[in-house]
Coordinates of C-alpha atoms and ligand atoms in Angstrom, one line a residue:
M17 CA 29.6 4.0 28.2
L18 CA 28.6 1.1 25.8
P19 CA 29.8 -2.4 26.6
D20 CA 32.6 -4.0 24.5
L21 CA 30.5 -6.5 22.6
D22 CA 31.8 -8.8 19.8
H23 CA 28.6 -7.9 17.9
T24 CA 26.0 -5.3 18.5
P25 CA 22.7 -6.9 17.4
W26 CA 20.0 -5.2 15.5
P27 CA 16.9 -4.5 17.7
P28 CA 14.7 -7.6 17.6
E29 CA 11.8 -5.9 15.8
V30 CA 14.2 -4.6 13.1
A31 CA 15.8 -8.0 12.7
A32 CA 12.3 -9.5 12.3
H33 CA 11.5 -7.0 9.5
Y34 CA 14.8 -7.9 7.7
R35 CA 13.9 -11.6 7.9
A36 CA 10.3 -11.0 6.8
A37 CA 11.4 -8.9 3.9
G38 CA 13.6 -11.7 2.7
Y39 CA 16.9 -9.9 3.2
W40 CA 18.1 -12.3 5.8
R41 CA 17.6 -15.9 4.6
G42 CA 19.2 -18.0 7.2
Q43 CA 22.0 -19.2 5.0
T44 CA 25.7 -19.4 5.9
F45 CA 28.6 -19.1 3.5
G46 CA 29.4 -22.7 4.0
S47 CA 25.9 -23.8 3.0
L48 CA 25.9 -21.3 0.1
L49 CA 29.0 -23.0 -1.4
T50 CA 27.3 -26.4 -1.0
A51 CA 24.3 -25.1 -2.9
L52 CA 26.4 -23.4 -5.6
T53 CA 28.4 -26.6 -6.1
A54 CA 25.1 -28.6 -6.5
A55 CA 24.0 -26.1 -9.2
H56 CA 27.3 -25.4 -11.0
A57 CA 29.7 -28.3 -10.0
G58 CA 31.7 -28.5 -13.3
R59 CA 31.8 -24.7 -14.0
T60 CA 34.9 -22.8 -13.3
A61 CA 34.8 -20.9 -10.0
V62 CA 38.2 -19.5 -9.6
I63 CA 41.2 -18.8 -11.8
G64 CA 44.7 -17.9 -10.7
E65 CA 47.9 -17.3 -12.7
E66 CA 48.3 -21.1 -12.9
A67 CA 45.4 -22.8 -11.1
R68 CA 41.9 -23.1 -12.4
W69 CA 39.3 -24.7 -10.1
T70 CA 35.7 -25.7 -10.6
F71 CA 33.0 -25.2 -8.0
A72 CA 33.4 -28.8 -7.0
E73 CA 37.1 -28.4 -6.6
L74 CA 36.8 -25.3 -4.5
D75 CA 34.1 -27.0 -2.4
D76 CA 36.3 -30.0 -1.8
R77 CA 39.3 -27.9 -0.8
A78 CA 37.1 -25.9 1.6
H79 CA 35.8 -29.0 3.2
R80 CA 39.3 -30.4 3.7
I81 CA 40.7 -27.2 5.1
A82 CA 37.8 -27.0 7.5
A83 CA 38.4 -30.5 8.7
G84 CA 42.2 -29.8 8.9
L85 CA 41.6 -26.6 11.0
V86 CA 39.3 -28.4 13.3
A87 CA 41.8 -31.3 13.7
R88 CA 44.3 -28.7 14.8
G89 CA 42.1 -27.3 17.5
I90 CA 40.5 -24.4 15.7
R91 CA 37.0 -24.1 17.1
A92 CA 33.7 -22.4 16.1
G93 CA 34.0 -18.7 17.0
D94 CA 37.8 -18.6 16.9
R95 CA 39.2 -15.6 15.1
V96 CA 41.9 -16.3 12.5
V97 CA 43.8 -13.6 10.8
V98 CA 44.1 -14.2 7.1
Q99 CA 46.8 -12.4 5.2
L100 CA 46.9 -13.7 1.6
P101 CA 47.6 -12.2 -1.8
N102 CA 45.3 -12.7 -4.7
V103 CA 45.6 -16.5 -5.1
P104 CA 42.8 -19.1 -5.4
E105 CA 43.7 -20.5 -2.0
F106 CA 42.3 -17.3 -0.5
L107 CA 38.8 -18.5 -1.3
A108 CA 39.5 -22.1 -0.2
V109 CA 40.8 -20.8 3.1
I110 CA 37.9 -18.4 3.9
F111 CA 35.2 -21.0 3.0
G112 CA 37.2 -23.5 5.0
L113 CA 37.2 -21.2 8.0
W114 CA 33.5 -20.5 7.5
R115 CA 32.7 -24.2 7.5
A116 CA 34.7 -24.7 10.7
G117 CA 32.6 -21.8 12.2
A118 CA 35.8 -19.7 12.6
W119 CA 35.9 -16.0 11.8
P120 CA 38.4 -14.8 9.2
V121 CA 40.0 -11.4 10.1
F122 CA 40.8 -9.9 6.8
A123 CA 44.3 -8.4 6.7
L124 CA 45.7 -6.9 3.5
P125 CA 49.0 -8.0 2.0
A126 CA 50.3 -4.5 2.6
H127 CA 49.9 -4.7 6.3
R128 CA 53.0 -5.2 8.4
E129 CA 53.8 -6.2 11.9
S130 CA 52.3 -3.3 13.7
E131 CA 48.9 -3.7 12.1
L132 CA 48.9 -7.5 12.3
R133 CA 49.8 -7.4 16.0
H134 CA 46.8 -5.0 16.5
F135 CA 44.4 -7.2 14.6
A136 CA 45.6 -10.4 16.2
G137 CA 45.6 -8.8 19.7
Q138 CA 42.3 -7.0 19.4
A139 CA 40.6 -10.2 18.0
E140 CA 42.5 -12.5 20.4
A141 CA 43.1 -14.6 17.3
A142 CA 43.9 -18.3 17.6
A143 CA 45.8 -18.5 14.3
I144 CA 47.3 -16.6 11.4
V145 CA 47.1 -17.9 7.8
T146 CA 49.6 -16.4 5.5
V147 CA 52.1 -17.0 2.7
G148 CA 55.9 -17.2 2.7
V149 CA 57.9 -14.5 0.8
H150 CA 55.6 -12.5 -1.4
E151 CA 56.6 -9.3 -3.3
R152 CA 59.9 -9.4 -1.4
H153 CA 58.3 -9.4 2.0
D154 CA 58.6 -12.4 4.3
H155 CA 55.0 -12.7 5.6
A156 CA 55.7 -15.9 7.4
A157 CA 58.5 -14.3 9.5
T158 CA 56.2 -11.3 10.2
A159 CA 53.4 -13.7 11.3
R160 CA 55.7 -15.6 13.6
A161 CA 56.9 -12.4 15.2
V162 CA 53.3 -11.4 15.8
A163 CA 52.6 -14.9 17.2
D164 CA 55.5 -14.4 19.7
D165 CA 53.9 -11.2 21.0
V166 CA 50.2 -12.1 21.0
P167 CA 49.6 -15.0 23.5
S168 CA 46.3 -16.1 21.9
V169 CA 48.0 -17.0 18.6
E170 CA 48.8 -20.7 18.7
H171 CA 49.2 -21.4 15.0
V172 CA 51.0 -19.8 12.1
L173 CA 49.8 -21.6 9.0
V174 CA 51.8 -20.9 5.9
L175 CA 50.6 -21.8 2.4
D176 CA 52.9 -23.9 0.2
T177 CA 54.6 -25.6 3.2
P178 CA 54.5 -29.4 3.9
E179 CA 52.5 -28.6 7.1
W180 CA 49.9 -26.7 5.0
A181 CA 49.7 -29.5 2.4
E182 CA 48.9 -31.9 5.2
L183 CA 46.2 -29.7 6.7
A184 CA 44.7 -29.0 3.3
G185 CA 44.7 -32.8 2.5
T186 CA 42.7 -33.8 5.6
A187 CA 39.7 -36.0 4.9
P188 CA 36.5 -34.0 4.8
R189 CA 34.0 -34.5 7.6
E190 CA 30.6 -33.2 8.5
L191 CA 30.7 -30.1 10.7
P192 CA 27.9 -28.2 12.3
D193 CA 26.7 -25.2 10.3
P194 CA 27.1 -22.0 12.3
D195 CA 24.3 -19.6 13.2
P196 CA 23.5 -17.5 10.1
E197 CA 22.7 -14.5 12.3
G198 CA 26.0 -14.8 14.0
V199 CA 29.3 -13.2 13.1
A200 CA 30.9 -14.7 9.9
F201 CA 34.1 -12.6 9.9
L202 CA 35.8 -9.4 10.9
Q203 CA 36.4 -6.9 8.2
L204 CA 38.7 -3.9 8.6
S205 CA 37.7 -0.3 8.6
G206 CA 40.0 2.4 7.2
G207 CA 39.6 4.1 10.5
S208 CA 39.9 7.7 11.5
T209 CA 40.9 7.3 15.1
G210 CA 43.9 5.3 16.1
L211 CA 44.3 1.8 14.7
P212 CA 41.8 0.3 12.3
K213 CA 38.6 -1.0 14.0
L214 CA 37.3 -4.5 13.4
I215 CA 33.9 -4.8 11.8
P216 CA 31.8 -7.8 12.7
R217 CA 29.6 -8.9 9.7
T218 CA 27.1 -11.7 9.9
H219 CA 26.4 -14.4 7.3
D220 CA 22.9 -13.1 6.8
D221 CA 23.7 -9.5 6.5
Y222 CA 26.7 -9.9 4.2
L223 CA 25.1 -12.5 2.0
Y224 CA 22.2 -10.0 1.4
S225 CA 24.6 -7.4 0.2
V226 CA 26.5 -9.9 -2.0
R227 CA 23.3 -11.3 -3.5
E228 CA 21.9 -7.9 -4.4
S229 CA 25.3 -6.6 -5.6
A230 CA 25.5 -9.6 -8.0
R231 CA 22.0 -8.7 -9.3
I232 CA 22.6 -4.9 -9.6
C233 CA 25.8 -5.6 -11.5
R234 CA 24.0 -8.1 -13.7
L235 CA 26.3 -11.0 -13.0
R236 CA 25.2 -14.3 -14.6
P237 CA 27.0 -17.7 -14.8
E238 CA 28.8 -16.6 -18.1
S239 CA 30.2 -13.5 -16.4
V240 CA 33.9 -13.4 -15.5
Y241 CA 35.0 -11.1 -12.7
L242 CA 38.5 -9.9 -12.4
A243 CA 39.8 -9.2 -8.8
A244 CA 42.5 -6.6 -9.7
L245 CA 42.6 -5.0 -6.2
P246 CA 43.6 -7.0 -3.0
V247 CA 40.8 -9.5 -2.7
A248 CA 40.5 -9.3 1.1
H249 CA 39.3 -5.7 0.8
N250 CA 35.6 -5.3 1.1
Y251 CA 35.2 -3.9 -2.4
P252 CA 36.7 -6.7 -4.5
L253 CA 35.4 -9.2 -2.0
S254 CA 31.7 -8.2 -2.2
S255 CA 30.9 -5.2 -4.5
P256 CA 30.1 -7.4 -6.3
G257 CA 33.5 -9.0 -6.0
V258 CA 34.6 -12.6 -5.9
L259 CA 31.7 -13.5 -3.6
G260 CA 29.2 -11.8 -5.9
A261 CA 30.6 -13.7 -8.9
L262 CA 30.5 -17.0 -7.0
H263 CA 26.9 -16.3 -6.0
A264 CA 26.0 -15.9 -9.6
G265 CA 27.8 -19.1 -10.6
A266 CA 30.4 -17.0 -12.4
A267 CA 34.2 -17.4 -12.4
S268 CA 36.6 -15.0 -10.6
V269 CA 40.1 -14.3 -11.9
L270 CA 42.6 -13.3 -9.2
S271 CA 45.1 -10.9 -10.6
P272 CA 48.4 -10.8 -8.7
R273 CA 48.8 -7.1 -9.4
P274 CA 46.4 -4.3 -10.4
D275 CA 48.6 -2.7 -13.1
A276 CA 47.2 -2.4 -16.6
D277 CA 49.8 -4.8 -18.2
T278 CA 48.8 -7.6 -15.8
A279 CA 45.1 -6.9 -15.8
F280 CA 44.8 -6.4 -19.6
R281 CA 46.7 -9.7 -20.1
L282 CA 44.2 -11.5 -17.9
I283 CA 41.2 -9.7 -19.4
E284 CA 42.2 -10.9 -22.8
R285 CA 43.2 -14.4 -21.7
E286 CA 40.0 -15.1 -19.6
H287 CA 37.5 -12.9 -21.5
V288 CA 36.8 -10.9 -18.3
T289 CA 33.4 -9.2 -18.4
I290 CA 33.5 -7.1 -15.2
T291 CA 36.1 -5.7 -12.8
G292 CA 36.4 -3.0 -10.1
V293 CA 39.2 -0.4 -9.6
V294 CA 39.9 2.7 -7.6
P295 CA 40.0 6.1 -9.5
P296 CA 43.9 6.4 -9.8
L297 CA 43.9 2.9 -11.3
A298 CA 41.0 3.7 -13.6
A299 CA 43.1 6.7 -14.9
A300 CA 46.1 4.5 -15.4
W301 CA 44.0 2.0 -17.3
V302 CA 42.4 4.7 -19.5
Q303 CA 45.9 5.8 -20.5
A304 CA 47.2 2.3 -21.1
A305 CA 44.1 1.4 -23.1
A306 CA 45.1 3.9 -25.8
R307 CA 48.2 2.0 -26.7
T308 CA 47.5 -1.6 -25.7
T309 CA 47.5 -4.5 -28.1
R310 CA 45.4 -6.6 -25.8
D311 CA 41.8 -7.4 -26.8
L312 CA 39.6 -5.8 -24.1
S313 CA 36.4 -6.3 -26.0
S314 CA 35.0 -8.8 -23.5
L315 CA 34.8 -6.1 -20.8
E316 CA 31.3 -5.0 -20.2
V317 CA 31.4 -3.1 -16.9
L318 CA 34.1 -1.3 -15.0
L319 CA 33.3 -0.4 -11.5
V320 CA 35.1 2.6 -10.0
G321 CA 35.0 3.4 -6.3
G322 CA 36.8 3.5 -3.0
A323 CA 37.5 7.2 -3.5
K324 CA 35.7 9.9 -5.4
C325 CA 35.8 9.5 -9.2
G326 CA 35.6 13.0 -10.7
R327 CA 33.4 13.7 -13.6
E328 CA 36.4 14.3 -16.0
L329 CA 37.8 10.8 -15.4
A330 CA 34.3 9.3 -15.3
A331 CA 33.5 10.6 -18.8
R332 CA 36.7 9.1 -20.3
I333 CA 36.3 5.5 -19.0
G334 CA 33.5 4.2 -21.2
P335 CA 35.0 5.5 -24.5
A336 CA 38.6 4.5 -23.6
L337 CA 37.8 1.0 -22.4
G338 CA 34.8 0.2 -24.4
C339 CA 32.6 -0.7 -21.5
T340 CA 30.0 0.8 -19.1
L341 CA 31.1 2.7 -16.1
Q342 CA 29.5 1.8 -12.8
Q343 CA 30.3 4.0 -9.8
V344 CA 30.3 2.4 -6.4
F345 CA 30.5 4.1 -3.0
G346 CA 30.8 1.6 -0.2
M347 CA 32.2 0.9 3.2
A348 CA 33.2 -2.2 5.0
E349 CA 30.8 -1.1 7.8
G350 CA 27.9 -1.8 5.4
L351 CA 26.1 0.6 3.1
V352 CA 27.0 0.2 -0.6
N353 CA 25.7 2.5 -3.4
Y354 CA 25.9 1.7 -7.1
T355 CA 24.9 3.7 -10.2
R356 CA 22.6 1.3 -12.0
L357 CA 23.5 0.0 -15.5
D358 CA 20.5 1.7 -17.0
D359 CA 20.9 5.0 -15.2
P360 CA 21.0 8.2 -17.3
E361 CA 24.5 9.4 -18.1
E362 CA 24.1 12.4 -15.9
L363 CA 23.7 10.2 -12.8
V364 CA 26.5 7.7 -13.8
L365 CA 29.0 10.5 -14.4
G366 CA 27.9 12.8 -11.6
T367 CA 27.0 10.7 -8.6
Q368 CA 28.4 7.7 -6.7
G369 CA 25.2 5.8 -6.9
R370 CA 22.2 5.0 -4.8
P371 CA 21.9 2.4 -2.0
I372 CA 21.4 -1.3 -2.6
S373 CA 18.3 -1.7 -0.4
L374 CA 15.0 0.1 0.0
D375 CA 15.6 -0.4 3.7
D376 CA 18.9 1.4 3.7
E377 CA 18.0 4.5 5.7
I378 CA 19.9 7.6 4.7
R379 CA 20.1 10.8 6.7
V380 CA 22.1 13.9 5.6
V381 CA 22.6 16.1 8.6
D382 CA 24.3 19.2 9.9
E383 CA 26.6 19.5 12.9
Q384 CA 23.7 19.2 15.3
D385 CA 22.4 16.0 13.6
R386 CA 19.5 17.9 12.1
D387 CA 18.4 16.9 8.6
V388 CA 19.6 19.5 6.0
P389 CA 17.1 20.6 3.3
P390 CA 16.9 18.1 0.4
G391 CA 19.8 18.5 -2.0
E392 CA 22.1 20.3 0.4
T393 CA 25.4 19.1 1.7
G394 CA 25.6 17.4 5.1
A395 CA 27.1 14.4 6.9
L396 CA 25.9 11.0 5.8
L397 CA 24.3 8.8 8.5
T398 CA 23.0 5.4 7.7
R399 CA 21.5 2.2 9.1
G400 CA 20.0 -0.8 7.4
P401 CA 19.9 -4.5 6.8
Y402 CA 23.7 -4.9 6.2
T403 CA 25.1 -2.0 8.1
I404 CA 26.7 -2.7 11.5
R405 CA 25.4 -1.3 14.7
G406 CA 28.8 -1.4 16.4
Y407 CA 32.4 -2.2 15.9
Y408 CA 34.0 -5.3 17.5
R409 CA 34.8 -4.8 21.2
A410 CA 34.8 -1.1 20.9
G411 CA 32.2 0.3 23.3
A412 CA 33.7 3.7 23.9
H413 CA 34.3 4.2 20.2
N414 CA 30.8 3.0 19.3
A415 CA 29.3 5.7 21.5
T416 CA 30.5 8.3 19.0
A417 CA 30.7 6.3 15.8
F418 CA 26.9 5.6 16.0
T419 CA 23.9 7.7 17.0
A420 CA 21.9 6.7 19.9
D421 CA 19.3 5.2 17.5
G422 CA 21.8 3.1 15.6
F423 CA 22.8 5.2 12.6
Y424 CA 26.5 4.8 11.5
R425 CA 28.3 8.1 11.2
T426 CA 30.1 7.5 7.9
G427 CA 32.1 10.7 8.1
D428 CA 31.4 11.4 4.5
L429 CA 29.9 14.7 3.3
V430 CA 27.3 14.2 0.7
R431 CA 24.4 15.7 -1.3
R432 CA 21.4 13.7 -2.3
K433 CA 19.5 13.9 -5.7
P434 CA 15.7 13.5 -5.9
S435 CA 16.4 10.1 -7.4
G436 CA 18.1 9.0 -4.2
H437 CA 21.6 9.1 -5.8
I438 CA 24.3 10.3 -3.6
E439 CA 27.1 12.6 -4.6
V440 CA 30.2 12.5 -2.3
V441 CA 31.5 16.0 -1.9
G442 CA 34.0 15.7 0.9
R443 CA 34.8 14.2 4.3
A444 CA 34.4 15.2 7.9
K445 CA 36.6 12.4 9.3
E446 CA 40.3 12.6 10.1
Q447 CA 41.2 10.2 7.3
I448 CA 43.2 10.6 4.2
N449 CA 41.9 8.7 1.2
R450 CA 45.1 7.9 -0.8
G451 CA 43.5 6.7 -4.0
G452 CA 41.2 4.3 -2.1
E453 CA 43.7 3.3 0.5
K454 CA 42.5 4.9 3.8
V455 CA 44.9 6.3 6.2
A456 CA 43.8 7.3 9.7
A457 CA 45.6 10.5 10.6
E458 CA 45.8 9.5 14.3
E459 CA 47.4 6.2 13.6
V460 CA 50.3 7.8 11.7
E461 CA 50.5 10.6 14.3
D462 CA 51.0 8.1 17.0
H463 CA 53.9 6.4 15.2
L464 CA 55.5 9.8 14.6
M465 CA 55.1 10.7 18.3
A466 CA 57.0 7.6 19.2
H467 CA 60.2 9.3 17.9
P468 CA 62.1 11.0 20.7
G469 CA 62.7 14.1 18.5
V470 CA 59.0 14.7 17.9
L471 CA 57.0 16.9 20.2
D472 CA 53.8 17.0 18.2
A473 CA 52.5 15.6 14.9
A474 CA 49.5 16.4 12.7
V475 CA 48.8 14.4 9.6
V476 CA 46.6 16.0 6.9
A477 CA 45.7 15.3 3.3
V478 CA 47.4 17.2 0.5
A479 CA 45.8 17.3 -3.0
D480 CA 47.5 15.0 -5.5
Q481 CA 47.1 14.8 -9.2
Y482 CA 47.3 11.0 -9.4
L483 CA 46.0 9.7 -6.0
G484 CA 43.5 12.4 -5.3
E485 CA 45.1 12.8 -1.9
R486 CA 48.5 12.1 -0.3
T487 CA 49.6 12.4 3.3
C488 CA 51.5 15.3 4.7
A489 CA 52.8 15.1 8.3
Y490 CA 53.5 18.3 10.1
V491 CA 55.9 17.8 12.9
V492 CA 57.0 20.1 15.8
A493 CA 60.5 19.0 16.9
A494 CA 61.2 18.4 20.6
E495 CA 63.5 20.9 22.3
G496 CA 67.1 20.5 21.1
A497 CA 66.1 17.9 18.6
A498 CA 66.3 18.3 14.8
P499 CA 64.8 15.3 13.1
T500 CA 64.8 15.4 9.3
A501 CA 62.0 14.5 7.0
P502 CA 63.8 11.4 5.5
E503 CA 64.7 10.2 9.0
L504 CA 61.1 10.4 10.2
R505 CA 59.8 8.6 7.1
K506 CA 62.3 5.9 7.7
F507 CA 61.5 5.7 11.4
V508 CA 57.7 5.3 10.6
R509 CA 58.4 2.6 8.0
Q510 CA 60.6 0.7 10.5
R511 CA 57.8 0.7 13.0
G512 CA 56.3 -2.0 10.7
I513 CA 53.3 -0.4 9.1
A514 CA 51.9 -0.7 5.6
A515 CA 53.9 1.4 3.1
F516 CA 50.9 3.4 2.0
K517 CA 50.7 4.9 5.5
V518 CA 54.3 6.3 5.5
P519 CA 53.8 10.1 5.2
D520 CA 54.4 11.2 1.6
L521 CA 55.6 14.6 2.8
V522 CA 57.0 15.6 6.2
E523 CA 57.2 19.3 7.1
I524 CA 59.0 20.4 10.2
V525 CA 57.4 23.5 11.7
P526 CA 58.0 25.6 14.8
A527 CA 54.4 25.3 16.1
F528 CA 50.9 24.4 15.0
P529 CA 48.2 26.9 14.4
V530 CA 45.4 26.4 16.9
T531 CA 41.7 26.8 16.9
G532 CA 39.7 29.0 19.2
V533 CA 39.6 26.3 21.9
G534 CA 43.3 25.6 21.5
K535 CA 43.1 22.4 19.4
T536 CA 45.5 21.9 16.5
S537 CA 43.8 23.4 13.6
K538 CA 44.0 20.8 10.8
R539 CA 41.9 23.1 8.6
E540 CA 44.6 25.7 8.8
L541 CA 47.3 23.2 8.3
R542 CA 45.6 22.0 5.1
A543 CA 45.2 25.6 3.9
A544 CA 48.8 26.2 4.7
L545 CA 49.9 23.4 2.5
S546 CA 48.9 25.2 -0.6
E547 CA 51.1 28.1 0.3
L548 CA 53.6 26.3 2.4
A549 CA 56.6 28.3 1.7
A550 CA 55.0 31.7 2.2
L551 CA 53.1 30.6 5.4
A552 CA 55.7 28.7 7.3
P553 CA 56.9 31.7 9.3
D554 CA 53.3 32.5 10.4
L555 CA 52.8 29.1 11.9
K556 CA 54.4 30.3 15.1
G557 CA 52.0 31.2 17.9
Ligands
LIG27 P1 36.1 2.0 4.9 O1 35.2 2.5 6.0 O2 37.5 1.9 5.3 O3 35.6 0.7 4.3 O4 36.1 3.1 3.8 C1 34.9 3.5 3.3 C2 35.1 5.0 2.9 O5 35.7 5.1 1.6 C3 33.8 5.7 2.7 O6 33.2 6.1 3.9 C4 34.2 6.9 1.9 O7 34.9 7.8 2.7 C5 35.3 6.3 1.0 N1 34.7 5.9 -0.3 C6 34.4 4.7 -0.8 N2 33.9 4.7 -2.1 C7 33.9 6.0 -2.4 C8 33.5 6.7 -3.6 N3 33.0 6.1 -4.7 N4 33.6 8.1 -3.6 C9 34.0 8.7 -2.5 N5 34.4 8.1 -1.4 C10 34.4 6.8 -1.3
LIG28 O1 36.2 2.0 0.0 C1 35.5 1.0 0.4 O2 35.6 0.5 1.6 C2 34.6 0.4 -0.5 C3 34.4 0.9 -1.8 C4 33.5 0.3 -2.7 C5 33.8 -0.7 -0.1 O3 33.9 -1.2 1.1 C6 32.9 -1.3 -1.0 C7 32.8 -0.8 -2.3 O4 32.1 -2.3 -0.6

């Protein structure tokens, strides 16, 4: 079994190559912000609904927060769960943590007590940074409940409180710059087994992907990036995201919500040039664009990714929004693919792009890990200068999530074009992609199994017109029990998990179909979904 390392390093000769090739440049996020501020001090860096900060203001805030965190006992290498909505403070907090040498653990606003307890516990976090009530949820109360359960958590820091104002007002001080090859933060994976795994990303590796993303998306100081999706997610954070925008000296607008009304208002107000959405949102924006009175003419590029963008939708985006479509297929574990802005239409509409780096190694393999012939479908394996070699403290999981020679098993089924462009054709992992929000089947199954009336549970994807996929939970009731679908959905919600993980459909069945070796056949369950009514009696056996 592999050891439970915080960070699985790249082999030394591979790391030497990444340095020599100029991918890893020995810069930290803190020193990047210092350099950006020197170059762009008076330019706008970040725009919220009300606030508008220059690079110099963001830099000053990050310095003060770093000093305030250190004064409260946060040390280099400490993990700090950050659960913030799309507000400018998000950037001040993460750069503050980076300057203090602490590692942000990026939770999403949608996460609830169960997930936060897992992140804080798994990371042995020293603190949680969050907000008070946001979108009718009391995040501060949730964070305090988590702190009560997780002994390592000593501080719950809540934005917009007197305590926070004091911390954020601390006099700046010089702090040692952390190791650029060391871990910078823990990102979350959508997961396919159990609870989400934590992904250790280094300053060097992540900055490489951010720098190249900014270049590939042609960001320049005059660009304006709109973060419509939750900014802690890897996609709006780095593909090219708010970090790519900062890197280019450009401004980022943080949208409180992703809906067309809010986003279009901000596009018009701030002359947004580029943004990124998931396919269902792209579809909603395409519809809304037909009747909007907002001026969207500043928009040059719309990135679409997180889930497969079908050709039909892809073809409608440019004409409807008056901009160039750029497909992006990425993962928090590393590898990011983009269609290029000068790619022929056939590739832009029909593929999910090609890798960022010439040193992104791609293998497309069959079930025995043998390369399939060029152009045929297989499972995507990858390794490269910004793809992790192991999850955080997850030796046993790493043994199966990676090949012995360090390739990450993405779980995606793909085909490769002669140009190197990748078409995503399906998935081999037990994950439901709910319009870009990933749901690990096992995590939801475990919550269902906690109900006394549930003997067995299997969660599968069901095709959905809007989201691409939704979740369906098949449940076998315990003897003498008769749980109902609404009861089970409520039960799962009350376990304190993100709303997007609560099963959309719950079907109570007498038994599951099994495979030849007696495992629950999810394939048959999925097939059964399309003819549910007719098949239900046959599920016995
Ligand atoms: P995560 O590992 O949670 O960051 O999620 C990454 C996964 O999202 C990938 O492995 C794919 O399954 C899926 N994904 C991301 N972008 C796309 C895309 N453009 N098309 C299809 N699937 C995507
Ligand atoms: O889905 C993702 O995780 C994702 C999508 C697009 C991602 O991590 C990214 C780009 O960087």
